[in-house]
mmCIF file of C-alpha atoms in Angstrom:
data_model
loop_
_atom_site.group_PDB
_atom_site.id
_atom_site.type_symbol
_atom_site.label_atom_id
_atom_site.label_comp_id
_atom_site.label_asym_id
_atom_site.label_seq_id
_atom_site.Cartn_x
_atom_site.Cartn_y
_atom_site.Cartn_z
ATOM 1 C CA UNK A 1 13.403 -29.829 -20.451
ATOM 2 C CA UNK A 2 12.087 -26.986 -18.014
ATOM 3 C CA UNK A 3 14.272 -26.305 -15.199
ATOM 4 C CA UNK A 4 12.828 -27.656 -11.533
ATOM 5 C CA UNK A 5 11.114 -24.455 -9.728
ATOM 6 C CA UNK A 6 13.864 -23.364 -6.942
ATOM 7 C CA UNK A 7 12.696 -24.197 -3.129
ATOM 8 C CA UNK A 8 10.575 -22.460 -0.833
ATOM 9 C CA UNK A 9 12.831 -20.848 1.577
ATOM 10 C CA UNK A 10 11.217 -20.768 4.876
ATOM 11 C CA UNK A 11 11.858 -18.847 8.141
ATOM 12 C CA UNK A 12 10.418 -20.654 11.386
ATOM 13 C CA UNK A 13 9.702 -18.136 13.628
ATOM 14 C CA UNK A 14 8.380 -19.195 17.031
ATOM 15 C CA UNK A 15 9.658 -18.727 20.822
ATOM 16 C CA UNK A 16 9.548 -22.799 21.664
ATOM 17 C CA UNK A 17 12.168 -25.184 20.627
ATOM 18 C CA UNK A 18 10.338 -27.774 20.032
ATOM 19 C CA UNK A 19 7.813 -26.471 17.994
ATOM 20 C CA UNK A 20 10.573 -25.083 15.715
ATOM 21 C CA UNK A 21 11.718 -28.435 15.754
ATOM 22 C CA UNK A 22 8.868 -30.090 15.138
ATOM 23 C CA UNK A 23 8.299 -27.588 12.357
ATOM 24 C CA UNK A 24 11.696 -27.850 10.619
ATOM 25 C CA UNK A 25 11.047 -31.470 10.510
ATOM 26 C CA UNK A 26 7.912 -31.250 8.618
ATOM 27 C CA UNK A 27 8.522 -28.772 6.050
ATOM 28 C CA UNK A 28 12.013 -30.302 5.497
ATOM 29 C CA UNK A 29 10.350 -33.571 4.576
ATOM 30 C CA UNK A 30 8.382 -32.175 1.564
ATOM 31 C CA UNK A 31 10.642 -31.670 -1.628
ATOM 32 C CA UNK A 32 10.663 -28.126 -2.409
ATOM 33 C CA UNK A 33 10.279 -26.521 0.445
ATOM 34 C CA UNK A 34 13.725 -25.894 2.655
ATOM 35 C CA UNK A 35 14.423 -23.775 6.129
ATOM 36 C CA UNK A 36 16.778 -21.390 5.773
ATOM 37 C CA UNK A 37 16.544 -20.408 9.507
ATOM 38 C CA UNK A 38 14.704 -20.133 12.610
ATOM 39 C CA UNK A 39 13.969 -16.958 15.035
ATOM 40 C CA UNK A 40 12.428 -17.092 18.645
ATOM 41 C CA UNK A 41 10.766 -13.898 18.671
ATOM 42 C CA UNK A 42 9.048 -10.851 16.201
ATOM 43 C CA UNK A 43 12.337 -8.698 16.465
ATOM 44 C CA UNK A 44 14.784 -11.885 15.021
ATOM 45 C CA UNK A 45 12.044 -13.039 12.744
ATOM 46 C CA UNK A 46 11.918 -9.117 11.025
ATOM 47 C CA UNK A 47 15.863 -9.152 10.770
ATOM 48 C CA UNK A 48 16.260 -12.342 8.834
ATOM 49 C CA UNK A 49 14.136 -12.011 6.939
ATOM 50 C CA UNK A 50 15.322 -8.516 5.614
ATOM 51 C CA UNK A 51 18.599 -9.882 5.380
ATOM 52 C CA UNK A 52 17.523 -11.667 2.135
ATOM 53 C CA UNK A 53 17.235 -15.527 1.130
ATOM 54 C CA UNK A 54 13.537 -15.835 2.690
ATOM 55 C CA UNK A 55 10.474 -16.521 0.852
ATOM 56 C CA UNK A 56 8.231 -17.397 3.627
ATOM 57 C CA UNK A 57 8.025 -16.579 7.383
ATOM 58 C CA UNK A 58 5.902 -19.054 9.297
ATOM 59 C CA UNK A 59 4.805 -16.656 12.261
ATOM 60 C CA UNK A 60 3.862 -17.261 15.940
ATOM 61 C CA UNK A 61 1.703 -14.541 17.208
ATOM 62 C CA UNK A 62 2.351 -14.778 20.775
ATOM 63 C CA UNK A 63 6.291 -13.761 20.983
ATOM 64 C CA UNK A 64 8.345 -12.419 23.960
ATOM 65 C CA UNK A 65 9.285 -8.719 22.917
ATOM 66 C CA UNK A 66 7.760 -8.125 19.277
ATOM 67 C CA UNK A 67 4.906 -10.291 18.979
ATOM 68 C CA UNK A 68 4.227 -11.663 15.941
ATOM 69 C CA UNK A 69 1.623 -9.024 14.620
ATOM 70 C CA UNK A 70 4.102 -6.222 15.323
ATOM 71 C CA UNK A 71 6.873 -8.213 13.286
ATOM 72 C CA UNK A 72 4.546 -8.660 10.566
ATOM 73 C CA UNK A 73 3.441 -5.201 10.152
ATOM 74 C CA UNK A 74 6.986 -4.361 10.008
ATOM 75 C CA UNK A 75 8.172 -6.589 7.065
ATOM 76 C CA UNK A 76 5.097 -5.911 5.108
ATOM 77 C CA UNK A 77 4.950 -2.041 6.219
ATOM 78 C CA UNK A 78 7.844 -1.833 3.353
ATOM 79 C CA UNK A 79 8.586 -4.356 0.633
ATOM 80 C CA UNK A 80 11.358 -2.498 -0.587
ATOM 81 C CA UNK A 81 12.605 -4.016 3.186
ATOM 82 C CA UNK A 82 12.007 -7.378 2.682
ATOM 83 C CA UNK A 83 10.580 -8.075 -0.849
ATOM 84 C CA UNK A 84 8.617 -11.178 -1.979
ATOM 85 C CA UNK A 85 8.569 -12.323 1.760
ATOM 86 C CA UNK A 86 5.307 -13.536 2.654
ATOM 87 C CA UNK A 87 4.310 -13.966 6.307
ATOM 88 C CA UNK A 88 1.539 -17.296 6.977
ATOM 89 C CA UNK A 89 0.774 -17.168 11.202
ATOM 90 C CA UNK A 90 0.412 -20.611 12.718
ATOM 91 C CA UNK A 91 -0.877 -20.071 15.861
ATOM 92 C CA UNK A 92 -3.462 -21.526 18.515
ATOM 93 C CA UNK A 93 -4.802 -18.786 18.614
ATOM 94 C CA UNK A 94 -7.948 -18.239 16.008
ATOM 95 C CA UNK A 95 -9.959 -15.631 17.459
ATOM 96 C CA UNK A 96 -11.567 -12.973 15.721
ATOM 97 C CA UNK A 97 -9.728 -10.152 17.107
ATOM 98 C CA UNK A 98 -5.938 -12.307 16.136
ATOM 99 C CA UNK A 99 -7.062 -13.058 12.828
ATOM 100 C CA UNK A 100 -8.749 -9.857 11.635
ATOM 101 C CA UNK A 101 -5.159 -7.948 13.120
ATOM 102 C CA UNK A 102 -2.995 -10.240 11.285
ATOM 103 C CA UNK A 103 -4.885 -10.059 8.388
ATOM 104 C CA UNK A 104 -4.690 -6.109 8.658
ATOM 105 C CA UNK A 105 -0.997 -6.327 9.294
ATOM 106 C CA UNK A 106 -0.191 -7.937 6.105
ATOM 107 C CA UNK A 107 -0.381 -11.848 6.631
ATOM 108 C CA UNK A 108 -0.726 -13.375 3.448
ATOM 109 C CA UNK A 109 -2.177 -16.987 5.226
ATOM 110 C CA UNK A 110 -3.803 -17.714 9.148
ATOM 111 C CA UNK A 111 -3.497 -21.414 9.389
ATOM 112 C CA UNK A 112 -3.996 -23.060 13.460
ATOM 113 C CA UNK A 113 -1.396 -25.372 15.284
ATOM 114 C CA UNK A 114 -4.085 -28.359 15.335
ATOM 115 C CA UNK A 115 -3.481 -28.066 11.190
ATOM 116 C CA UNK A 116 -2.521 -31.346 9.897
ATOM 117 C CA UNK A 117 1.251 -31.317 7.866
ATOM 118 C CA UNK A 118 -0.430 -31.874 4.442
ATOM 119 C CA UNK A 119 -2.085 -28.855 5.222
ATOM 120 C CA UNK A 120 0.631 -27.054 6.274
ATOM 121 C CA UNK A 121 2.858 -27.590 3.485
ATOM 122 C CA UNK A 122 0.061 -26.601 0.901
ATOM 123 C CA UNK A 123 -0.400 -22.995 2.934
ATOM 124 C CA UNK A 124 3.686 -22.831 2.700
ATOM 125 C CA UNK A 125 3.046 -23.465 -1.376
ATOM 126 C CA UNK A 126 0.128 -21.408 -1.973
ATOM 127 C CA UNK A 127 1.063 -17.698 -0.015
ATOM 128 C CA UNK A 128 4.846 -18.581 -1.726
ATOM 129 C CA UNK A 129 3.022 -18.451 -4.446
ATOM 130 C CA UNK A 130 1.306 -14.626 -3.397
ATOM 131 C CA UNK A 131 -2.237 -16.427 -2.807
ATOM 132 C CA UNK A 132 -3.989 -15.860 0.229
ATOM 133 C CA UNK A 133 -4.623 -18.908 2.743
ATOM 134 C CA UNK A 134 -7.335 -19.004 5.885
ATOM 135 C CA UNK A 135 -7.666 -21.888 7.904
ATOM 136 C CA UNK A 136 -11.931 -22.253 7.810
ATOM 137 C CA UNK A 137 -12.076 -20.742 11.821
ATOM 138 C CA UNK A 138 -9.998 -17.701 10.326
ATOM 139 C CA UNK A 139 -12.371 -17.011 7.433
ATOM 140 C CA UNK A 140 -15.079 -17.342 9.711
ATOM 141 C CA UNK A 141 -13.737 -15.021 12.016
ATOM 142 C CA UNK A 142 -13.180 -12.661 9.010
ATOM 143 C CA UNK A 143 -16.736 -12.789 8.087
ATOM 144 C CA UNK A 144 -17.909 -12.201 11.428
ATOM 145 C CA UNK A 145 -17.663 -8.663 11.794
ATOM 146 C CA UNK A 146 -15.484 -7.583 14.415
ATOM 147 C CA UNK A 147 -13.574 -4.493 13.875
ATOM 148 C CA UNK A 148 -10.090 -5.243 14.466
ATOM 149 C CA UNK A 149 -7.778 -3.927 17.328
ATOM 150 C CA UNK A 150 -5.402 -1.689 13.999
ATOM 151 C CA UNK A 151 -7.329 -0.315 11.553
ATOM 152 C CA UNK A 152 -6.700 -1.097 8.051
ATOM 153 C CA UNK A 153 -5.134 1.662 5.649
ATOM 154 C CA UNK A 154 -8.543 1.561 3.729
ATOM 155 C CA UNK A 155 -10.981 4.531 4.892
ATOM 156 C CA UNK A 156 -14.582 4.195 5.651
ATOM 157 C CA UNK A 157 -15.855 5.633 2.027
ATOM 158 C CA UNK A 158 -13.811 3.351 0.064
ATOM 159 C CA UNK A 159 -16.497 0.999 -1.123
ATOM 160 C CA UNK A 160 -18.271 4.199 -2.635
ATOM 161 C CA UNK A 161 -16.092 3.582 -5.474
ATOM 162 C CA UNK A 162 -17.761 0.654 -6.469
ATOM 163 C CA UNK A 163 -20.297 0.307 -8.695
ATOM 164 C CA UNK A 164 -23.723 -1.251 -7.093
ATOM 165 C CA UNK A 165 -22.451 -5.055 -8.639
ATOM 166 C CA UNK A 166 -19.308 -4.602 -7.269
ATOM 167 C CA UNK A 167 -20.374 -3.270 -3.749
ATOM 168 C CA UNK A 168 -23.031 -6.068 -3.657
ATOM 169 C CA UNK A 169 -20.385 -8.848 -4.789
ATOM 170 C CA UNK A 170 -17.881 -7.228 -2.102
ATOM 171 C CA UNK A 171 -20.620 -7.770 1.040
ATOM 172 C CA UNK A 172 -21.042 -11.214 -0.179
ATOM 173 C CA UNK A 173 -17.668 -12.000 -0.238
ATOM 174 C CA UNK A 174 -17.328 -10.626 3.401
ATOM 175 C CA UNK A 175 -20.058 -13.030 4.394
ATOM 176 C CA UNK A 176 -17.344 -15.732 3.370
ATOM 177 C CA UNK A 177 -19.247 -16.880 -0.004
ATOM 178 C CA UNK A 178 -16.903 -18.449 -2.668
ATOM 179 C CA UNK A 179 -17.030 -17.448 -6.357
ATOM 180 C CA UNK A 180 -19.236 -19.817 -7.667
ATOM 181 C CA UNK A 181 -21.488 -19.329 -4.733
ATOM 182 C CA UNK A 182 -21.721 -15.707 -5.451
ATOM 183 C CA UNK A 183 -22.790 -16.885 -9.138
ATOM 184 C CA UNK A 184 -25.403 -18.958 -7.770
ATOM 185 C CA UNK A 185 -26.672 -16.141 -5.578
ATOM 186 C CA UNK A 186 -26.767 -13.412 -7.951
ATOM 187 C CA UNK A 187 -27.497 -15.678 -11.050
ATOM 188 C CA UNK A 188 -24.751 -14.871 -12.783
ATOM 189 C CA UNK A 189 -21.300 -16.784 -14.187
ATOM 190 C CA UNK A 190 -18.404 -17.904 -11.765
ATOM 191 C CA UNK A 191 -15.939 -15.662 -14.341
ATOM 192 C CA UNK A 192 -18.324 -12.893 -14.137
ATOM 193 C CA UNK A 193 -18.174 -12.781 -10.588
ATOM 194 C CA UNK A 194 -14.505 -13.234 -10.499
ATOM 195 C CA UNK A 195 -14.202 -10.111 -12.686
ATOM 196 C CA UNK A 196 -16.511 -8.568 -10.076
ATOM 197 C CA UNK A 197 -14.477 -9.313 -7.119
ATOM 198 C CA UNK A 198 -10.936 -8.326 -8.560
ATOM 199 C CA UNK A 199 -12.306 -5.179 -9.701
ATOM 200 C CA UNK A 200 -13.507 -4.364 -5.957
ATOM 201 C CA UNK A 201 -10.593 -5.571 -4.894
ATOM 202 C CA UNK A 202 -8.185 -3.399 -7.483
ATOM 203 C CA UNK A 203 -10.321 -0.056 -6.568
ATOM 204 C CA UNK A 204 -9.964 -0.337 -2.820
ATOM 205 C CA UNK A 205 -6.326 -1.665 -3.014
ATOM 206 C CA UNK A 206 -6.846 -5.150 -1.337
ATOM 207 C CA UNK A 207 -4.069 -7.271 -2.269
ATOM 208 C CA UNK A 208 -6.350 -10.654 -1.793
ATOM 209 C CA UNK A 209 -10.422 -11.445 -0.934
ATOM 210 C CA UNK A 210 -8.763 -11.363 2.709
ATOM 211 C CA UNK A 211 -7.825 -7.608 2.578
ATOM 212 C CA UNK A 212 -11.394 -7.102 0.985
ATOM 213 C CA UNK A 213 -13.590 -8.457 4.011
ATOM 214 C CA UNK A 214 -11.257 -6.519 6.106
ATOM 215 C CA UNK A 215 -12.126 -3.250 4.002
ATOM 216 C CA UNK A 216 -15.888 -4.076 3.957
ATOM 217 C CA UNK A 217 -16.148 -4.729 7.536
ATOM 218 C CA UNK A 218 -14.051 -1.317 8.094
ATOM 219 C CA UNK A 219 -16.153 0.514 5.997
ATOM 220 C CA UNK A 220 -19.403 -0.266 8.266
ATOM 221 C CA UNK A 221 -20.479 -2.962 5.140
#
């Protein structure tokens, strides 16, 4: 018989007391998924979780001291710090400017406080699982454009290393289009276009279709 998959280990990190306790209770109530701690602003949030036992840090953006951007930047700056932590914001705030700098500063998920705790627990799952998660007003935000406030590490030429498919494939995917939607748009399979977008994705050195949009808008696309 296979062994049981070991919990989620989550980090709440958020300056009110309540929400953290709010928070505890819900992800406590799903099987799998355990808090191993709780931090009230960027600068505790960072230290935990480099201190080992953390899988996931749910992050507050607006922090007293180090906000939550800055803290995320810092524990994804250098995995060798703090490896296999993923950081998923949960914030109220789901403006273009917070999500395209969180995305930038290495949050793996962008989920609001209005999300419902089904939906919550899946975003814990999936960016435990080192998939990418946007709440629908995030990925619209994404695909809207706006340069963000800390530019990416990708330059402005990067998506001249992509063939014409793969370039083409990449701007659709920046206009928010699924897979099978890009199929349907440039006639072509769902696995093709798959292929398509991890190969733009492995050539500009996105981690996720997340850190792609963010490259594409960078790059002027």
């Amino acid at each position: 018989m296979a062994e049981p998959n070991p919990p989620v280990r989550v980090l709440v990190a958020d300056d009110q007391p309540l929400i953290r306790a709010g928070l505890r209770g819900v992800l406590e109530s799903e099987p799998g998924i355990t808090v191993v701690g709780e931090a009230a602003d960027g600068a505790a949030a960072v230290t935990a979780a480099r201190a080992g036992g953390v899988d996931v840090v749910l992050m507050d953006l607006r922090m007293p001291g180090v906000d939550g951007i800055e803290a995320t930047r810092q524990l994804t700056a250098d995995p060798g710090d703090s490896p296999g932590v993923a950081v998923l914001v949960l914030t109220t705030f789901e403006g273009e400017h917070d999500v395209l700098a969180a995305v930038a500063a290495g949050a793996r998920g962008y989920l609001g406080k209005d999300a419902d705790p089904e939906s919550l627990l899946d975003a814990v799952r999936v960016v435990a699982r080192g998939q990418t998660l946007l709440s629908p007003r995030a990925m619209a935000a994404l695909s809207a454009g706006v340069t963000p406030p800390a530019p990416p590490a990708t330059s402005p030429s990067a998506l001249d290393s992509l063939t014409e498919r793969e370039r083409e494939v990449a701007l659709l995917v920046a206009q928010g289009l699924t897979n099978d939607q890009i199929a349907r748009r440039l006639v072509i399979s769902p696995f093709t276009a798959k292929t398509h977008v991890n190969r733009a994705m492995s050539k500009i050195g996105a981690r996720d279709r997340a850190g792609l949009v963010v490259a594409v808008h960078a790059a002027g696309g």
